[in-house]
PDB file of C-alpha atoms in Angstrom:
ATOM      1  CA  UNK A   1     -19.216 -23.663  17.938  1.00 47.00           C
ATOM      2  CA  UNK A   2     -17.908 -20.323  16.680  1.00 62.00           C
ATOM      3  CA  UNK A   3     -20.056 -17.581  15.233  1.00 75.00           C
ATOM      4  CA  UNK A   4     -21.089 -17.879  11.581  1.00 81.00           C
ATOM      5  CA  UNK A   5     -18.597 -16.220   9.244  1.00 81.00           C
ATOM      6  CA  UNK A   6     -21.256 -13.888   7.856  1.00 87.00           C
ATOM      7  CA  UNK A   7     -21.521 -12.132  11.228  1.00 84.00           C
ATOM      8  CA  UNK A   8     -17.751 -11.693  11.373  1.00 87.00           C
ATOM      9  CA  UNK A   9     -17.796 -10.194   7.863  1.00 91.00           C
ATOM     10  CA  UNK A  10     -20.545  -7.759   8.821  1.00 91.00           C
ATOM     11  CA  UNK A  11     -18.522  -6.647  11.843  1.00 94.00           C
ATOM     12  CA  UNK A  12     -15.449  -6.035   9.662  1.00 96.00           C
ATOM     13  CA  UNK A  13     -16.874  -4.705   6.367  1.00 96.00           C
ATOM     14  CA  UNK A  14     -13.815  -2.702   5.269  1.00 97.00           C
ATOM     15  CA  UNK A  15     -11.370  -5.462   6.202  1.00 98.00           C
ATOM     16  CA  UNK A  16     -13.517  -8.004   4.362  1.00 97.00           C
ATOM     17  CA  UNK A  17     -13.523  -5.788   1.257  1.00 97.00           C
ATOM     18  CA  UNK A  18      -9.734  -5.396   1.270  1.00 98.00           C
ATOM     19  CA  UNK A  19      -9.272  -9.141   1.705  1.00 97.00           C
ATOM     20  CA  UNK A  20     -11.670  -9.728  -1.190  1.00 97.00           C
ATOM     21  CA  UNK A  21      -9.818  -7.212  -3.390  1.00 98.00           C
ATOM     22  CA  UNK A  22      -6.383  -8.691  -2.653  1.00 98.00           C
ATOM     23  CA  UNK A  23      -7.680 -12.241  -3.211  1.00 97.00           C
ATOM     24  CA  UNK A  24      -9.348 -11.304  -6.509  1.00 98.00           C
ATOM     25  CA  UNK A  25      -6.163  -9.597  -7.714  1.00 97.00           C
ATOM     26  CA  UNK A  26      -4.112 -12.667  -6.726  1.00 97.00           C
ATOM     27  CA  UNK A  27      -6.480 -14.884  -8.733  1.00 97.00           C
ATOM     28  CA  UNK A  28      -6.215 -12.560 -11.757  1.00 97.00           C
ATOM     29  CA  UNK A  29      -2.405 -12.505 -11.480  1.00 96.00           C
ATOM     30  CA  UNK A  30      -2.293 -16.312 -11.455  1.00 95.00           C
ATOM     31  CA  UNK A  31      -4.720 -16.600 -14.365  1.00 95.00           C
ATOM     32  CA  UNK A  32      -2.823 -14.099 -16.519  1.00 94.00           C
ATOM     33  CA  UNK A  33       0.622 -15.330 -15.410  1.00 94.00           C
ATOM     34  CA  UNK A  34       1.632 -11.850 -14.221  1.00 93.00           C
ATOM     35  CA  UNK A  35       4.962 -11.489 -12.416  1.00 91.00           C
ATOM     36  CA  UNK A  36       6.838  -9.075 -10.148  1.00 90.00           C
ATOM     37  CA  UNK A  37       8.034  -6.974 -13.074  1.00 92.00           C
ATOM     38  CA  UNK A  38       4.467  -6.200 -14.178  1.00 94.00           C
ATOM     39  CA  UNK A  39       3.015  -4.866 -10.899  1.00 95.00           C
ATOM     40  CA  UNK A  40       5.868  -4.553  -8.403  1.00 96.00           C
ATOM     41  CA  UNK A  41       7.492  -1.392  -7.078  1.00 97.00           C
ATOM     42  CA  UNK A  42      11.213  -0.745  -7.555  1.00 97.00           C
ATOM     43  CA  UNK A  43      13.465   2.297  -7.527  1.00 97.00           C
ATOM     44  CA  UNK A  44      14.296   1.772 -11.195  1.00 96.00           C
ATOM     45  CA  UNK A  45      10.650   1.737 -12.318  1.00 96.00           C
ATOM     46  CA  UNK A  46       9.764   4.670 -10.048  1.00 96.00           C
ATOM     47  CA  UNK A  47      12.378   6.980 -11.575  1.00 95.00           C
ATOM     48  CA  UNK A  48      11.111   5.851 -14.978  1.00 95.00           C
ATOM     49  CA  UNK A  49       7.734   7.368 -14.080  1.00 95.00           C
ATOM     50  CA  UNK A  50       5.809   4.241 -13.054  1.00 96.00           C
ATOM     51  CA  UNK A  51       4.338   5.901  -9.955  1.00 96.00           C
ATOM     52  CA  UNK A  52       1.164   3.827 -10.283  1.00 97.00           C
ATOM     53  CA  UNK A  53       3.153   0.867  -8.976  1.00 97.00           C
ATOM     54  CA  UNK A  54       2.925   2.289  -5.443  1.00 98.00           C
ATOM     55  CA  UNK A  55      -0.736   1.239  -5.585  1.00 97.00           C
ATOM     56  CA  UNK A  56      -0.558  -1.949  -7.668  1.00 97.00           C
ATOM     57  CA  UNK A  57       2.349  -3.348  -5.645  1.00 97.00           C
ATOM     58  CA  UNK A  58       0.454  -2.916  -2.363  1.00 97.00           C
ATOM     59  CA  UNK A  59      -2.550  -4.980  -3.456  1.00 97.00           C
ATOM     60  CA  UNK A  60      -0.686  -7.632  -5.464  1.00 97.00           C
ATOM     61  CA  UNK A  61       0.616 -10.979  -4.237  1.00 95.00           C
ATOM     62  CA  UNK A  62       2.440 -13.576  -6.318  1.00 92.00           C
ATOM     63  CA  UNK A  63       2.750 -16.379  -3.745  1.00 90.00           C
ATOM     64  CA  UNK A  64      -0.336 -17.991  -2.195  1.00 92.00           C
ATOM     65  CA  UNK A  65       1.547 -18.351   1.117  1.00 88.00           C
ATOM     66  CA  UNK A  66       2.303 -14.626   1.091  1.00 90.00           C
ATOM     67  CA  UNK A  67      -1.358 -13.846   0.443  1.00 94.00           C
ATOM     68  CA  UNK A  68      -2.597 -16.181   3.189  1.00 92.00           C
ATOM     69  CA  UNK A  69      -0.168 -14.791   5.791  1.00 90.00           C
ATOM     70  CA  UNK A  70      -1.059 -11.166   5.025  1.00 93.00           C
ATOM     71  CA  UNK A  71      -4.806 -11.749   4.873  1.00 95.00           C
ATOM     72  CA  UNK A  72      -4.793 -13.815   8.080  1.00 93.00           C
ATOM     73  CA  UNK A  73      -3.004 -10.993   9.911  1.00 93.00           C
ATOM     74  CA  UNK A  74      -5.277  -8.380   8.313  1.00 96.00           C
ATOM     75  CA  UNK A  75      -8.397 -10.265   9.413  1.00 95.00           C
ATOM     76  CA  UNK A  76      -7.182 -10.220  13.018  1.00 94.00           C
ATOM     77  CA  UNK A  77      -6.311  -6.514  12.757  1.00 96.00           C
ATOM     78  CA  UNK A  78      -9.837  -5.781  11.512  1.00 96.00           C
ATOM     79  CA  UNK A  79     -10.768  -5.399  15.176  1.00 95.00           C
ATOM     80  CA  UNK A  80      -9.827  -1.733  14.616  1.00 96.00           C
ATOM     81  CA  UNK A  81     -13.216  -1.301  12.933  1.00 97.00           C
ATOM     82  CA  UNK A  82     -14.956  -2.116  16.216  1.00 95.00           C
ATOM     83  CA  UNK A  83     -12.933   0.299  18.359  1.00 96.00           C
ATOM     84  CA  UNK A  84     -14.884   3.464  17.683  1.00 95.00           C
ATOM     85  CA  UNK A  85     -15.136   4.088  21.421  1.00 94.00           C
ATOM     86  CA  UNK A  86     -11.377   4.846  21.569  1.00 94.00           C
ATOM     87  CA  UNK A  87     -11.364   7.006  18.452  1.00 94.00           C
ATOM     88  CA  UNK A  88     -10.799   4.302  15.846  1.00 97.00           C
ATOM     89  CA  UNK A  89     -13.652   2.633  13.916  1.00 97.00           C
ATOM     90  CA  UNK A  90     -14.497   2.054  10.248  1.00 97.00           C
ATOM     91  CA  UNK A  91     -13.868   5.618   8.994  1.00 97.00           C
ATOM     92  CA  UNK A  92     -10.536   5.819  10.800  1.00 98.00           C
ATOM     93  CA  UNK A  93      -9.595   2.447   9.329  1.00 98.00           C
ATOM     94  CA  UNK A  94     -10.409   3.518   5.763  1.00 98.00           C
ATOM     95  CA  UNK A  95      -8.746   6.935   6.073  1.00 98.00           C
ATOM     96  CA  UNK A  96      -5.469   5.647   7.458  1.00 98.00           C
ATOM     97  CA  UNK A  97      -5.314   2.573   5.251  1.00 98.00           C
ATOM     98  CA  UNK A  98      -5.064   5.024   2.352  1.00 98.00           C
ATOM     99  CA  UNK A  99      -2.332   6.921   4.195  1.00 98.00           C
ATOM    100  CA  UNK A 100      -0.430   3.684   4.898  1.00 98.00           C
ATOM    101  CA  UNK A 101      -0.606   2.519   1.273  1.00 98.00           C
ATOM    102  CA  UNK A 102       0.691   5.793  -0.152  1.00 98.00           C
ATOM    103  CA  UNK A 103       3.195   6.913   2.494  1.00 98.00           C
ATOM    104  CA  UNK A 104       4.771   3.507   3.112  1.00 98.00           C
ATOM    105  CA  UNK A 105       5.349   3.129  -0.641  1.00 98.00           C
ATOM    106  CA  UNK A 106       6.922   6.596  -0.836  1.00 98.00           C
ATOM    107  CA  UNK A 107       9.061   5.831   2.231  1.00 98.00           C
ATOM    108  CA  UNK A 108      10.303   2.577   0.660  1.00 98.00           C
ATOM    109  CA  UNK A 109      11.454   4.543  -2.396  1.00 98.00           C
ATOM    110  CA  UNK A 110      13.085   7.140  -0.127  1.00 98.00           C
ATOM    111  CA  UNK A 111      15.038   4.428   1.695  1.00 98.00           C
ATOM    112  CA  UNK A 112      16.084   2.870  -1.612  1.00 97.00           C
ATOM    113  CA  UNK A 113      17.291   6.296  -2.769  1.00 97.00           C
ATOM    114  CA  UNK A 114      19.471   6.749   0.327  1.00 98.00           C
ATOM    115  CA  UNK A 115      20.927   3.236   0.067  1.00 97.00           C
ATOM    116  CA  UNK A 116      21.713   3.708  -3.618  1.00 97.00           C
ATOM    117  CA  UNK A 117      22.919   7.312  -3.669  1.00 96.00           C
ATOM    118  CA  UNK A 118      24.640   7.566  -0.281  1.00 96.00           C
ATOM    119  CA  UNK A 119      25.852   4.006   0.316  1.00 96.00           C
ATOM    120  CA  UNK A 120      26.280   2.984  -3.349  1.00 96.00           C
ATOM    121  CA  UNK A 121      24.270  -0.207  -2.871  1.00 96.00           C
ATOM    122  CA  UNK A 122      23.179  -0.665  -6.486  1.00 95.00           C
ATOM    123  CA  UNK A 123      21.416  -3.911  -5.590  1.00 94.00           C
ATOM    124  CA  UNK A 124      18.441  -1.894  -4.338  1.00 95.00           C
ATOM    125  CA  UNK A 125      17.973  -0.198  -7.699  1.00 95.00           C
ATOM    126  CA  UNK A 126      16.236  -3.257  -9.134  1.00 93.00           C
ATOM    127  CA  UNK A 127      14.729  -4.856  -6.024  1.00 94.00           C
ATOM    128  CA  UNK A 128      11.008  -5.272  -6.786  1.00 95.00           C
ATOM    129  CA  UNK A 129       8.490  -5.447  -3.948  1.00 94.00           C
ATOM    130  CA  UNK A 130       4.873  -6.582  -3.876  1.00 95.00           C
ATOM    131  CA  UNK A 131       2.363  -7.247  -1.117  1.00 95.00           C
ATOM    132  CA  UNK A 132       0.048  -5.742   1.483  1.00 97.00           C
ATOM    133  CA  UNK A 133       2.539  -6.204   4.323  1.00 95.00           C
ATOM    134  CA  UNK A 134       3.335  -2.482   4.581  1.00 96.00           C
ATOM    135  CA  UNK A 135      -0.289  -1.886   5.538  1.00 98.00           C
ATOM    136  CA  UNK A 136      -0.448  -4.961   7.781  1.00 97.00           C
ATOM    137  CA  UNK A 137       2.666  -3.921   9.710  1.00 97.00           C
ATOM    138  CA  UNK A 138       1.330  -0.379   9.886  1.00 98.00           C
ATOM    139  CA  UNK A 139      -1.918  -1.507  11.518  1.00 98.00           C
ATOM    140  CA  UNK A 140      -0.040  -3.822  13.899  1.00 97.00           C
ATOM    141  CA  UNK A 141       1.924  -0.787  15.038  1.00 97.00           C
ATOM    142  CA  UNK A 142      -1.075   1.542  15.327  1.00 97.00           C
ATOM    143  CA  UNK A 143      -2.987  -1.048  17.361  1.00 96.00           C
ATOM    144  CA  UNK A 144       0.048  -1.632  19.606  1.00 96.00           C
ATOM    145  CA  UNK A 145      -0.050   2.083  20.461  1.00 96.00           C
ATOM    146  CA  UNK A 146      -3.816   2.549  20.714  1.00 96.00           C
ATOM    147  CA  UNK A 147      -4.813  -0.808  22.241  1.00 94.00           C
ATOM    148  CA  UNK A 148      -1.671  -2.494  23.653  1.00 93.00           C
ATOM    149  CA  UNK A 149      -3.675  -5.227  25.411  1.00 90.00           C
ATOM    150  CA  UNK A 150      -4.910  -6.672  22.094  1.00 91.00           C
ATOM    151  CA  UNK A 151      -3.525  -9.839  20.517  1.00 88.00           C
ATOM    152  CA  UNK A 152      -2.671 -10.688  16.920  1.00 88.00           C
ATOM    153  CA  UNK A 153      -4.093 -14.046  15.812  1.00 84.00           C
ATOM    154  CA  UNK A 154      -2.503 -15.812  12.830  1.00 79.00           C
ATOM    155  CA  UNK A 155      -4.084 -18.763  11.010  1.00 70.00           C
ATOM    156  CA  UNK A 156      -6.336 -19.303  14.038  1.00 68.00           C
ATOM    157  CA  UNK A 157      -3.405 -21.013  15.787  1.00 72.00           C
ATOM    158  CA  UNK A 158      -0.728 -18.489  16.730  1.00 78.00           C
ATOM    159  CA  UNK A 159      -1.452 -15.607  19.106  1.00 84.00           C
ATOM    160  CA  UNK A 160       1.007 -12.749  19.693  1.00 82.00           C
ATOM    161  CA  UNK A 161       0.741  -9.800  22.115  1.00 89.00           C
ATOM    162  CA  UNK A 162       0.089  -6.837  19.832  1.00 92.00           C
ATOM    163  CA  UNK A 163       2.574  -4.652  21.727  1.00 87.00           C
ATOM    164  CA  UNK A 164       5.426  -6.862  20.460  1.00 87.00           C
ATOM    165  CA  UNK A 165       3.838  -8.090  17.224  1.00 87.00           C
ATOM    166  CA  UNK A 166       5.371  -5.542  14.783  1.00 92.00           C
ATOM    167  CA  UNK A 167       8.993  -6.314  15.641  1.00 90.00           C
ATOM    168  CA  UNK A 168       8.393 -10.005  16.374  1.00 86.00           C
ATOM    169  CA  UNK A 169       6.813 -10.359  12.949  1.00 86.00           C
ATOM    170  CA  UNK A 170       9.579  -8.269  11.342  1.00 89.00           C
ATOM    171  CA  UNK A 171      12.285 -10.586  12.712  1.00 88.00           C
ATOM    172  CA  UNK A 172      10.248 -13.754  12.124  1.00 82.00           C
ATOM    173  CA  UNK A 173       9.509 -13.027   8.463  1.00 83.00           C
ATOM    174  CA  UNK A 174      13.108 -11.935   7.792  1.00 81.00           C
ATOM    175  CA  UNK A 175      14.401 -15.282   9.113  1.00 82.00           C
ATOM    176  CA  UNK A 176      11.729 -17.635   7.763  1.00 76.00           C
ATOM    177  CA  UNK A 177      11.207 -15.865   4.415  1.00 76.00           C
ATOM    178  CA  UNK A 178      14.589 -14.395   3.336  1.00 75.00           C
ATOM    179  CA  UNK A 179      13.077 -12.740   0.256  1.00 82.00           C
ATOM    180  CA  UNK A 180      10.653 -10.776   2.446  1.00 85.00           C
ATOM    181  CA  UNK A 181      11.222  -7.030   2.170  1.00 91.00           C
ATOM    182  CA  UNK A 182      12.726  -5.856   5.465  1.00 93.00           C
ATOM    183  CA  UNK A 183      12.606  -2.274   4.195  1.00 95.00           C
ATOM    184  CA  UNK A 184       8.960  -2.588   3.157  1.00 95.00           C
ATOM    185  CA  UNK A 185       7.927  -3.971   6.534  1.00 96.00           C
ATOM    186  CA  UNK A 186      10.015  -1.380   8.399  1.00 96.00           C
ATOM    187  CA  UNK A 187       8.384   1.395   6.351  1.00 97.00           C
ATOM    188  CA  UNK A 188       4.946   0.200   7.445  1.00 97.00           C
ATOM    189  CA  UNK A 189       6.079   0.215  11.084  1.00 97.00           C
ATOM    190  CA  UNK A 190       7.512   3.749  10.824  1.00 97.00           C
ATOM    191  CA  UNK A 191       4.355   5.169   9.222  1.00 98.00           C
ATOM    192  CA  UNK A 192       2.276   3.216  11.763  1.00 98.00           C
ATOM    193  CA  UNK A 193       4.083   4.840  14.684  1.00 97.00           C
ATOM    194  CA  UNK A 194       3.719   8.268  13.051  1.00 98.00           C
ATOM    195  CA  UNK A 195      -0.056   7.698  12.917  1.00 98.00           C
ATOM    196  CA  UNK A 196      -0.340   6.039  16.335  1.00 97.00           C
ATOM    197  CA  UNK A 197       1.625   8.787  18.083  1.00 97.00           C
ATOM    198  CA  UNK A 198      -0.403  11.504  16.356  1.00 97.00           C
ATOM    199  CA  UNK A 199       2.432  12.838  14.167  1.00 97.00           C
ATOM    200  CA  UNK A 200       0.131  12.178  11.213  1.00 97.00           C
ATOM    201  CA  UNK A 201      -3.397  13.134  12.163  1.00 95.00           C
ATOM    202  CA  UNK A 202      -6.458  15.113  11.139  1.00 95.00           C
ATOM    203  CA  UNK A 203      -7.687  12.814   8.369  1.00 96.00           C
ATOM    204  CA  UNK A 204     -11.394  13.196   7.683  1.00 96.00           C
ATOM    205  CA  UNK A 205     -13.669  12.478   4.732  1.00 97.00           C
ATOM    206  CA  UNK A 206     -12.626  15.663   2.925  1.00 97.00           C
ATOM    207  CA  UNK A 207      -8.894  14.998   3.166  1.00 97.00           C
ATOM    208  CA  UNK A 208      -9.316  11.291   2.465  1.00 97.00           C
ATOM    209  CA  UNK A 209     -11.319  11.970  -0.710  1.00 97.00           C
ATOM    210  CA  UNK A 210      -8.829  14.662  -1.759  1.00 97.00           C
ATOM    211  CA  UNK A 211      -5.906  12.287  -1.221  1.00 97.00           C
ATOM    212  CA  UNK A 212      -7.723   9.496  -3.044  1.00 97.00           C
ATOM    213  CA  UNK A 213      -8.524  11.810  -5.959  1.00 97.00           C
ATOM    214  CA  UNK A 214      -4.915  12.956  -6.332  1.00 97.00           C
ATOM    215  CA  UNK A 215      -3.701   9.367  -6.015  1.00 97.00           C
ATOM    216  CA  UNK A 216      -6.015   8.264  -8.837  1.00 96.00           C
ATOM    217  CA  UNK A 217      -5.046  11.254 -10.985  1.00 96.00           C
ATOM    218  CA  UNK A 218      -1.288  10.775 -10.502  1.00 96.00           C
ATOM    219  CA  UNK A 219      -1.637   7.028 -11.126  1.00 96.00           C
ATOM    220  CA  UNK A 220      -3.604   7.595 -14.344  1.00 94.00           C
ATOM    221  CA  UNK A 221      -1.129  10.277 -15.461  1.00 94.00           C
ATOM    222  CA  UNK A 222       1.872   7.984 -14.835  1.00 95.00           C
ATOM    223  CA  UNK A 223       0.147   5.021 -16.521  1.00 94.00           C
ATOM    224  CA  UNK A 224      -0.443   7.135 -19.615  1.00 90.00           C
ATOM    225  CA  UNK A 225       2.990   8.760 -19.612  1.00 90.00           C
ATOM    226  CA  UNK A 226       4.881   5.510 -19.059  1.00 89.00           C
ATOM    227  CA  UNK A 227       2.910   3.785 -21.819  1.00 85.00           C
ATOM    228  CA  UNK A 228       1.740   1.047 -19.449  1.00 84.00           C
ATOM    229  CA  UNK A 229      -1.896   1.765 -20.304  1.00 80.00           C
ATOM    230  CA  UNK A 230      -3.434   3.942 -22.987  1.00 76.00           C
ATOM    231  CA  UNK A 231      -6.291   6.073 -21.679  1.00 69.00           C
ATOM    232  CA  UNK A 232      -8.091   7.209 -24.816  1.00 69.00           C
ATOM    233  CA  UNK A 233      -9.728  10.122 -22.972  1.00 64.00           C
ATOM    234  CA  UNK A 234      -6.438  11.431 -21.559  1.00 64.00           C
ATOM    235  CA  UNK A 235      -3.804  13.336 -23.527  1.00 66.00           C
ATOM    236  CA  UNK A 236      -0.451  14.725 -22.443  1.00 58.00           C
ATOM    237  CA  UNK A 237       0.545  17.806 -24.397  1.00 57.00           C
ATOM    238  CA  UNK A 238       3.267  20.405 -24.169  1.00 50.00           C
ATOM    239  CA  UNK A 239       2.595  23.880 -22.776  1.00 48.00           C
ATOM    240  CA  UNK A 240       4.579  27.084 -23.226  1.00 49.00           C
ATOM    241  CA  UNK A 241       7.437  25.691 -21.175  1.00 55.00           C
ATOM    242  CA  UNK A 242       8.319  22.419 -22.854  1.00 53.00           C
ATOM    243  CA  UNK A 243       9.626  21.004 -19.584  1.00 52.00           C
ATOM    244  CA  UNK A 244       6.120  21.227 -18.080  1.00 50.00           C
ATOM    245  CA  UNK A 245       3.556  18.848 -19.606  1.00 50.00           C
ATOM    246  CA  UNK A 246      -0.166  19.289 -19.087  1.00 51.00           C
ATOM    247  CA  UNK A 247      -3.001  16.828 -18.800  1.00 50.00           C
ATOM    248  CA  UNK A 248      -6.130  17.247 -20.910  1.00 54.00           C
ATOM    249  CA  UNK A 249      -9.377  15.324 -20.544  1.00 48.00           C
ATOM    250  CA  UNK A 250     -11.141  15.168 -23.878  1.00 51.00           C
ATOM    251  CA  UNK A 251     -14.879  15.878 -24.088  1.00 48.00           C
ATOM    252  CA  UNK A 252     -16.781  15.048 -27.239  1.00 47.00           C
ATOM    253  CA  UNK A 253     -19.506  17.685 -27.015  1.00 49.00           C
ATOM    254  CA  UNK A 254     -18.539  20.863 -25.208  1.00 49.00           C
ATOM    255  CA  UNK A 255     -14.810  20.901 -25.871  1.00 47.00           C
ATOM    256  CA  UNK A 256     -13.953  21.776 -22.262  1.00 45.00           C
ATOM    257  CA  UNK A 257     -10.590  20.629 -20.946  1.00 45.00           C
ATOM    258  CA  UNK A 258      -8.911  20.165 -17.596  1.00 46.00           C
ATOM    259  CA  UNK A 259      -5.161  20.816 -17.501  1.00 48.00           C
ATOM    260  CA  UNK A 260      -2.621  19.995 -14.838  1.00 45.00           C
ATOM    261  CA  UNK A 261       1.027  20.987 -14.931  1.00 46.00           C
ATOM    262  CA  UNK A 262       3.531  18.469 -13.627  1.00 45.00           C
ATOM    263  CA  UNK A 263       7.269  17.921 -13.671  1.00 43.00           C
ATOM    264  CA  UNK A 264       8.511  15.403 -16.248  1.00 43.00           C
ATOM    265  CA  UNK A 265       9.334  11.949 -15.090  1.00 40.00           C
ATOM    266  CA  UNK A 266      12.813  11.589 -15.386  1.00 39.00           C
ATOM    267  CA  UNK A 267      14.499  -9.525  -8.475  1.00 59.00           C
ATOM    268  CA  UNK A 268      11.332  -9.511  -6.343  1.00 76.00           C
ATOM    269  CA  UNK A 269      10.649  -8.958  -2.679  1.00 75.00           C
ATOM    270  CA  UNK A 270       7.544  -9.677  -0.643  1.00 78.00           C
ATOM    271  CA  UNK A 271       6.093  -6.834   1.403  1.00 77.00           C
TER     272      UNK A 271
END
């Protein structure tokens, strides 16, 4: 008999939390009948100022099969939390999950930009991607570099050598699920190698909290500016240079404000 699930959860607290968050969001999406266009990331919505979609697209799943595949792989990859003795562990996992979410989303948009502007492939202008696969493929890649003897277990049935898992999974999903985002998965692999090889390094609590804070601020700013959500405590007003808006947080008592200058903002896939 296997170990009780509660012990597995306690050994993988961060992984368990992310699985819970993604599952809860999937349930909410199904209940509210939300689609790709509401939460997904595309080049067209990004240039329209919907930068918050980099975050919402990563944690959203429309298909139950997509959710189950990603969460099954993520559960197996949660072994990273127990590898503190080789420099990984829970803090490393949390720090670089944030990096994977943000940078893989930015890289996807960068690839779309090249395909559209340089190769005139207008199809990619409206391709909309959702899913946690960028992060999953990123952690597959990091683990293949840091712990190449590990194995990736899927659905408790399939076991893949982690050293080949990123590209095996990339090819497998592209063949079995044609609507899967090849670019999204490839972006996760690229960022994963950058982290695994030490090209992206030095994350600690200070930098992680700073990155998280800026991510929240930019997301809130873009939500307000795009009209997707109205934050009553947040106003966008013009400054001396009309091309540079500022952000003001309203305070009822002391009248203090916080301003931030920023440049103006000028079919679904599974990731």
